[in-house]
């Protein structure tokens, strides 16, 4: 159940729904009924990236003042609503889900433009990037107010071009009970500005 918020479009249905509800209504208090096998769950296909593979994570792009940049590709945990300068992630984990165009499925690079939240209590940020559950890249940030291009190599199987890209965040030392005055009290991590899908070649600066 804890994972359900991540599954946008999750549907649970049964052709016997009316009968099952009636069965529950008739059951005596304390009766255990397991009808899980009579339900089907479905989730929508991953959204397909545009042919140019570009995603703008800023709010109001292109020319839509209420648009949450990249929303179709974001899982529903780990992201704050988009702002004019990008989409912040927070907590230990965030992720993206999308389908890559077939001509880039076997060999491509995802290039992200992003900058970290670095302050005195959080001077560095390490990010492990997983693609479909496999370790794909490591990023290290230690310079404040720095916007960088960082890359993730993609090598999908050529048949299933779905990509689950997960960002696992790690800060040095334990989290303090309270952050110092003047610092944002949220566990901000990376502000994503843009993503591009490059046909092939080495990832961006790490």
PDB file of C-alpha atoms in Angstrom:
ATOM      1  CA  UNK A   1       0.000   0.000   0.000  1.00  0.00           C
ATOM      2  CA  UNK A   2       2.880   2.356   0.738  1.00  0.00           C
ATOM      3  CA  UNK A   3       3.899   2.204  -2.927  1.00  0.00           C
ATOM      4  CA  UNK A   4       0.471   3.079  -4.330  1.00  0.00           C
ATOM      5  CA  UNK A   5       1.088   6.870  -4.473  1.00  0.00           C
ATOM      6  CA  UNK A   6       3.903   6.193  -6.938  1.00  0.00           C
ATOM      7  CA  UNK A   7       1.570   4.459  -9.397  1.00  0.00           C
ATOM      8  CA  UNK A   8      -0.193   7.241 -11.252  1.00  0.00           C
ATOM      9  CA  UNK A   9      -3.184   5.754 -13.077  1.00  0.00           C
ATOM     10  CA  UNK A  10      -3.315   2.545 -11.020  1.00  0.00           C
ATOM     11  CA  UNK A  11      -6.649   0.759 -11.575  1.00  0.00           C
ATOM     12  CA  UNK A  12      -8.021  -2.169  -9.558  1.00  0.00           C
ATOM     13  CA  UNK A  13     -11.167  -3.788 -10.945  1.00  0.00           C
ATOM     14  CA  UNK A  14     -13.189  -7.000 -10.981  1.00  0.00           C
ATOM     15  CA  UNK A  15     -16.074  -8.119 -13.203  1.00  0.00           C
ATOM     16  CA  UNK A  16     -17.615  -9.624 -10.028  1.00  0.00           C
ATOM     17  CA  UNK A  17     -17.454  -6.385  -8.063  1.00  0.00           C
ATOM     18  CA  UNK A  18     -21.178  -6.206  -7.212  1.00  0.00           C
ATOM     19  CA  UNK A  19     -21.207  -9.849  -6.089  1.00  0.00           C
ATOM     20  CA  UNK A  20     -18.080  -9.386  -3.966  1.00  0.00           C
ATOM     21  CA  UNK A  21     -19.526  -6.327  -2.238  1.00  0.00           C
ATOM     22  CA  UNK A  22     -22.706  -8.252  -1.461  1.00  0.00           C
ATOM     23  CA  UNK A  23     -20.632 -11.147  -0.109  1.00  0.00           C
ATOM     24  CA  UNK A  24     -18.790  -8.788   2.231  1.00  0.00           C
ATOM     25  CA  UNK A  25     -22.069  -7.255   3.376  1.00  0.00           C
ATOM     26  CA  UNK A  26     -23.417 -10.714   4.292  1.00  0.00           C
ATOM     27  CA  UNK A  27     -20.266 -11.874   6.084  1.00  0.00           C
ATOM     28  CA  UNK A  28     -20.340 -12.181   9.866  1.00  0.00           C
ATOM     29  CA  UNK A  29     -18.086  -9.856  11.878  1.00  0.00           C
ATOM     30  CA  UNK A  30     -14.532 -11.191  12.054  1.00  0.00           C
ATOM     31  CA  UNK A  31     -14.869 -13.302   8.880  1.00  0.00           C
ATOM     32  CA  UNK A  32     -11.694 -13.401   6.759  1.00  0.00           C
ATOM     33  CA  UNK A  33     -12.332 -13.218   3.020  1.00  0.00           C
ATOM     34  CA  UNK A  34      -9.523 -13.382   0.475  1.00  0.00           C
ATOM     35  CA  UNK A  35     -10.816 -12.408  -2.957  1.00  0.00           C
ATOM     36  CA  UNK A  36      -7.546 -10.968  -4.218  1.00  0.00           C
ATOM     37  CA  UNK A  37      -7.470 -13.485  -7.067  1.00  0.00           C
ATOM     38  CA  UNK A  38     -10.694 -12.079  -8.441  1.00  0.00           C
ATOM     39  CA  UNK A  39      -9.301  -8.599  -9.039  1.00  0.00           C
ATOM     40  CA  UNK A  40      -7.013  -7.315 -11.771  1.00  0.00           C
ATOM     41  CA  UNK A  41      -4.633  -4.403 -11.454  1.00  0.00           C
ATOM     42  CA  UNK A  42      -3.456  -2.331 -14.392  1.00  0.00           C
ATOM     43  CA  UNK A  43      -1.168   0.649 -14.770  1.00  0.00           C
ATOM     44  CA  UNK A  44      -0.850   2.866 -17.837  1.00  0.00           C
ATOM     45  CA  UNK A  45       2.037   2.559 -20.260  1.00  0.00           C
ATOM     46  CA  UNK A  46       5.040   4.757 -19.585  1.00  0.00           C
ATOM     47  CA  UNK A  47       4.680   8.151 -21.311  1.00  0.00           C
ATOM     48  CA  UNK A  48       6.774   8.382 -24.462  1.00  0.00           C
ATOM     49  CA  UNK A  49       9.496  10.993 -24.715  1.00  0.00           C
ATOM     50  CA  UNK A  50       9.242  13.437 -27.582  1.00  0.00           C
ATOM     51  CA  UNK A  51      11.377  12.648 -30.602  1.00  0.00           C
ATOM     52  CA  UNK A  52      14.017  15.151 -29.472  1.00  0.00           C
ATOM     53  CA  UNK A  53      14.014  13.634 -25.977  1.00  0.00           C
ATOM     54  CA  UNK A  54      13.913  17.035 -24.275  1.00  0.00           C
ATOM     55  CA  UNK A  55      12.077  17.618 -20.989  1.00  0.00           C
ATOM     56  CA  UNK A  56      11.906  21.063 -19.413  1.00  0.00           C
ATOM     57  CA  UNK A  57      11.321  20.810 -15.653  1.00  0.00           C
ATOM     58  CA  UNK A  58      10.500  24.493 -15.190  1.00  0.00           C
ATOM     59  CA  UNK A  59       7.043  25.869 -14.527  1.00  0.00           C
ATOM     60  CA  UNK A  60       5.250  27.630 -17.347  1.00  0.00           C
ATOM     61  CA  UNK A  61       7.151  26.050 -20.230  1.00  0.00           C
ATOM     62  CA  UNK A  62       6.287  26.300 -23.017  1.00  0.00           C
ATOM     63  CA  UNK A  63       4.200  29.422 -22.439  1.00  0.00           C
ATOM     64  CA  UNK A  64       1.718  27.755 -20.085  1.00  0.00           C
ATOM     65  CA  UNK A  65       1.750  29.626 -16.762  1.00  0.00           C
ATOM     66  CA  UNK A  66       0.321  26.712 -14.725  1.00  0.00           C
ATOM     67  CA  UNK A  67       2.238  23.896 -16.391  1.00  0.00           C
ATOM     68  CA  UNK A  68       4.257  21.667 -14.019  1.00  0.00           C
ATOM     69  CA  UNK A  69       7.301  20.956 -16.151  1.00  0.00           C
ATOM     70  CA  UNK A  70       7.972  17.242 -16.637  1.00  0.00           C
ATOM     71  CA  UNK A  71       4.968  16.153 -14.574  1.00  0.00           C
ATOM     72  CA  UNK A  72       4.056  13.283 -16.899  1.00  0.00           C
ATOM     73  CA  UNK A  73       7.426  11.653 -16.259  1.00  0.00           C
ATOM     74  CA  UNK A  74       7.767  12.208 -12.501  1.00  0.00           C
ATOM     75  CA  UNK A  75       6.802   9.578  -9.978  1.00  0.00           C
ATOM     76  CA  UNK A  76       4.561  10.994  -7.278  1.00  0.00           C
ATOM     77  CA  UNK A  77       7.038  11.040  -4.413  1.00  0.00           C
ATOM     78  CA  UNK A  78      10.230  13.026  -4.056  1.00  0.00           C
ATOM     79  CA  UNK A  79       9.228  16.024  -6.193  1.00  0.00           C
ATOM     80  CA  UNK A  80       8.051  19.508  -5.329  1.00  0.00           C
ATOM     81  CA  UNK A  81       5.805  21.352  -7.810  1.00  0.00           C
ATOM     82  CA  UNK A  82       7.751  23.010 -10.586  1.00  0.00           C
ATOM     83  CA  UNK A  83       8.928  26.594 -10.177  1.00  0.00           C
ATOM     84  CA  UNK A  84      10.181  29.029 -12.831  1.00  0.00           C
ATOM     85  CA  UNK A  85      13.773  27.873 -12.198  1.00  0.00           C
ATOM     86  CA  UNK A  86      13.088  24.122 -12.193  1.00  0.00           C
ATOM     87  CA  UNK A  87      11.731  21.216 -10.143  1.00  0.00           C
ATOM     88  CA  UNK A  88      13.280  20.471  -6.754  1.00  0.00           C
ATOM     89  CA  UNK A  89      13.567  16.944  -5.431  1.00  0.00           C
ATOM     90  CA  UNK A  90      13.585  16.236  -1.711  1.00  0.00           C
ATOM     91  CA  UNK A  91      14.007  13.322   0.668  1.00  0.00           C
ATOM     92  CA  UNK A  92      16.045  10.220   0.003  1.00  0.00           C
ATOM     93  CA  UNK A  93      14.580   9.276  -3.344  1.00  0.00           C
ATOM     94  CA  UNK A  94      12.995  10.596  -6.547  1.00  0.00           C
ATOM     95  CA  UNK A  95      12.467   9.107  -9.956  1.00  0.00           C
ATOM     96  CA  UNK A  96      11.332   9.428 -13.548  1.00  0.00           C
ATOM     97  CA  UNK A  97       9.454   7.004 -15.789  1.00  0.00           C
ATOM     98  CA  UNK A  98       9.312   7.209 -19.577  1.00  0.00           C
ATOM     99  CA  UNK A  99       9.588   5.266 -22.815  1.00  0.00           C
ATOM    100  CA  UNK A 100      12.575   6.011 -25.018  1.00  0.00           C
ATOM    101  CA  UNK A 101      12.146   6.290 -28.807  1.00  0.00           C
ATOM    102  CA  UNK A 102      13.270   3.040 -30.438  1.00  0.00           C
ATOM    103  CA  UNK A 103      16.117   4.585 -32.397  1.00  0.00           C
ATOM    104  CA  UNK A 104      17.775   5.558 -29.096  1.00  0.00           C
ATOM    105  CA  UNK A 105      16.804   2.479 -27.129  1.00  0.00           C
ATOM    106  CA  UNK A 106      20.047   0.503 -27.295  1.00  0.00           C
ATOM    107  CA  UNK A 107      22.597   3.266 -26.836  1.00  0.00           C
ATOM    108  CA  UNK A 108      21.972   6.789 -25.607  1.00  0.00           C
ATOM    109  CA  UNK A 109      22.832   9.211 -22.831  1.00  0.00           C
ATOM    110  CA  UNK A 110      20.480  11.177 -20.635  1.00  0.00           C
ATOM    111  CA  UNK A 111      21.970  14.581 -19.934  1.00  0.00           C
ATOM    112  CA  UNK A 112      20.492  16.554 -17.039  1.00  0.00           C
ATOM    113  CA  UNK A 113      20.978  20.193 -16.208  1.00  0.00           C
ATOM    114  CA  UNK A 114      20.643  20.549 -12.451  1.00  0.00           C
ATOM    115  CA  UNK A 115      22.026  22.251  -9.384  1.00  0.00           C
ATOM    116  CA  UNK A 116      22.189  21.012  -5.784  1.00  0.00           C
ATOM    117  CA  UNK A 117      21.056  22.504  -2.504  1.00  0.00           C
ATOM    118  CA  UNK A 118      24.329  23.006  -0.625  1.00  0.00           C
ATOM    119  CA  UNK A 119      24.606  24.933   2.657  1.00  0.00           C
ATOM    120  CA  UNK A 120      26.777  24.732   5.770  1.00  0.00           C
ATOM    121  CA  UNK A 121      24.869  21.789   7.291  1.00  0.00           C
ATOM    122  CA  UNK A 122      24.759  19.991   3.936  1.00  0.00           C
ATOM    123  CA  UNK A 123      28.037  20.815   2.185  1.00  0.00           C
ATOM    124  CA  UNK A 124      28.034  17.941  -0.322  1.00  0.00           C
ATOM    125  CA  UNK A 125      25.567  15.717  -2.112  1.00  0.00           C
ATOM    126  CA  UNK A 126      26.107  12.268  -3.597  1.00  0.00           C
ATOM    127  CA  UNK A 127      23.612  10.787  -6.021  1.00  0.00           C
ATOM    128  CA  UNK A 128      23.462   7.166  -7.156  1.00  0.00           C
ATOM    129  CA  UNK A 129      21.449   6.821 -10.362  1.00  0.00           C
ATOM    130  CA  UNK A 130      19.725   3.547 -11.212  1.00  0.00           C
ATOM    131  CA  UNK A 131      18.182   2.651 -14.567  1.00  0.00           C
ATOM    132  CA  UNK A 132      15.641  -0.161 -14.376  1.00  0.00           C
ATOM    133  CA  UNK A 133      17.068  -1.189 -11.022  1.00  0.00           C
ATOM    134  CA  UNK A 134      20.708  -1.306 -12.184  1.00  0.00           C
ATOM    135  CA  UNK A 135      23.405   1.115 -11.106  1.00  0.00           C
ATOM    136  CA  UNK A 136      24.164   3.453 -14.011  1.00  0.00           C
ATOM    137  CA  UNK A 137      25.994   6.532 -12.684  1.00  0.00           C
ATOM    138  CA  UNK A 138      27.286   8.394  -9.637  1.00  0.00           C
ATOM    139  CA  UNK A 139      27.181  12.159  -9.261  1.00  0.00           C
ATOM    140  CA  UNK A 140      29.016  14.200  -6.645  1.00  0.00           C
ATOM    141  CA  UNK A 141      28.250  17.844  -5.892  1.00  0.00           C
ATOM    142  CA  UNK A 142      30.396  20.024  -3.616  1.00  0.00           C
ATOM    143  CA  UNK A 143      30.306  23.530  -5.129  1.00  0.00           C
ATOM    144  CA  UNK A 144      27.558  25.908  -4.057  1.00  0.00           C
ATOM    145  CA  UNK A 145      25.460  27.765  -6.618  1.00  0.00           C
ATOM    146  CA  UNK A 146      26.782  25.528  -9.370  1.00  0.00           C
ATOM    147  CA  UNK A 147      24.580  24.441 -12.269  1.00  0.00           C
ATOM    148  CA  UNK A 148      26.000  21.423 -14.080  1.00  0.00           C
ATOM    149  CA  UNK A 149      25.312  19.003 -16.871  1.00  0.00           C
ATOM    150  CA  UNK A 150      25.459  15.437 -15.567  1.00  0.00           C
ATOM    151  CA  UNK A 151      24.903  12.287 -17.571  1.00  0.00           C
ATOM    152  CA  UNK A 152      23.450   8.803 -17.325  1.00  0.00           C
ATOM    153  CA  UNK A 153      24.195   6.157 -19.972  1.00  0.00           C
ATOM    154  CA  UNK A 154      21.191   4.246 -21.276  1.00  0.00           C
ATOM    155  CA  UNK A 155      21.461   0.751 -22.693  1.00  0.00           C
ATOM    156  CA  UNK A 156      18.020  -0.821 -22.902  1.00  0.00           C
ATOM    157  CA  UNK A 157      17.252  -4.176 -24.460  1.00  0.00           C
ATOM    158  CA  UNK A 158      15.907  -2.837 -27.757  1.00  0.00           C
ATOM    159  CA  UNK A 159      12.517  -4.483 -27.262  1.00  0.00           C
ATOM    160  CA  UNK A 160      11.255  -2.894 -24.083  1.00  0.00           C
ATOM    161  CA  UNK A 161      12.298   0.749 -24.274  1.00  0.00           C
ATOM    162  CA  UNK A 162      10.788   1.664 -20.902  1.00  0.00           C
ATOM    163  CA  UNK A 163      13.182   3.415 -18.539  1.00  0.00           C
ATOM    164  CA  UNK A 164      12.779   3.777 -14.773  1.00  0.00           C
ATOM    165  CA  UNK A 165      15.413   6.281 -13.668  1.00  0.00           C
ATOM    166  CA  UNK A 166      15.826   6.501  -9.891  1.00  0.00           C
ATOM    167  CA  UNK A 167      17.884   9.047  -7.946  1.00  0.00           C
ATOM    168  CA  UNK A 168      19.132   7.920  -4.514  1.00  0.00           C
ATOM    169  CA  UNK A 169      20.469  10.781  -2.392  1.00  0.00           C
ATOM    170  CA  UNK A 170      23.107  10.646   0.322  1.00  0.00           C
ATOM    171  CA  UNK A 171      24.359  13.434   2.562  1.00  0.00           C
ATOM    172  CA  UNK A 172      27.420  13.318   4.854  1.00  0.00           C
ATOM    173  CA  UNK A 173      26.669  12.451   8.469  1.00  0.00           C
ATOM    174  CA  UNK A 174      23.316  12.055  10.218  1.00  0.00           C
ATOM    175  CA  UNK A 175      20.439  14.434   9.655  1.00  0.00           C
ATOM    176  CA  UNK A 176      20.298  17.046  12.453  1.00  0.00           C
ATOM    177  CA  UNK A 177      17.130  17.402  14.505  1.00  0.00           C
ATOM    178  CA  UNK A 178      16.879  21.004  13.303  1.00  0.00           C
ATOM    179  CA  UNK A 179      18.699  22.769  10.509  1.00  0.00           C
ATOM    180  CA  UNK A 180      20.458  26.045  11.401  1.00  0.00           C
ATOM    181  CA  UNK A 181      18.540  29.332  11.139  1.00  0.00           C
ATOM    182  CA  UNK A 182      18.505  30.711   7.628  1.00  0.00           C
ATOM    183  CA  UNK A 183      18.593  27.273   5.968  1.00  0.00           C
ATOM    184  CA  UNK A 184      15.622  25.653   4.318  1.00  0.00           C
ATOM    185  CA  UNK A 185      14.149  23.119   6.749  1.00  0.00           C
ATOM    186  CA  UNK A 186      13.115  20.763   3.976  1.00  0.00           C
ATOM    187  CA  UNK A 187      15.408  17.966   2.777  1.00  0.00           C
ATOM    188  CA  UNK A 188      16.052  19.623  -0.584  1.00  0.00           C
ATOM    189  CA  UNK A 189      18.420  17.768  -2.895  1.00  0.00           C
ATOM    190  CA  UNK A 190      18.617  18.611  -6.620  1.00  0.00           C
ATOM    191  CA  UNK A 191      16.817  21.217  -8.686  1.00  0.00           C
ATOM    192  CA  UNK A 192      16.268  19.683 -12.124  1.00  0.00           C
ATOM    193  CA  UNK A 193      16.087  22.225 -14.930  1.00  0.00           C
ATOM    194  CA  UNK A 194      16.218  20.206 -18.134  1.00  0.00           C
ATOM    195  CA  UNK A 195      16.793  16.700 -19.515  1.00  0.00           C
ATOM    196  CA  UNK A 196      18.013  15.845 -22.991  1.00  0.00           C
ATOM    197  CA  UNK A 197      18.324  12.474 -24.708  1.00  0.00           C
ATOM    198  CA  UNK A 198      21.566  12.261 -26.659  1.00  0.00           C
ATOM    199  CA  UNK A 199      21.820   9.502 -29.293  1.00  0.00           C
ATOM    200  CA  UNK A 200      25.156   8.137 -28.057  1.00  0.00           C
ATOM    201  CA  UNK A 201      28.488   9.135 -26.602  1.00  0.00           C
ATOM    202  CA  UNK A 202      29.939   9.534 -23.114  1.00  0.00           C
ATOM    203  CA  UNK A 203      27.909  11.021 -20.293  1.00  0.00           C
ATOM    204  CA  UNK A 204      28.384  14.607 -19.233  1.00  0.00           C
ATOM    205  CA  UNK A 205      30.755  15.770 -16.537  1.00  0.00           C
ATOM    206  CA  UNK A 206      30.462  13.794 -13.307  1.00  0.00           C
TER     207      UNK A 206
END
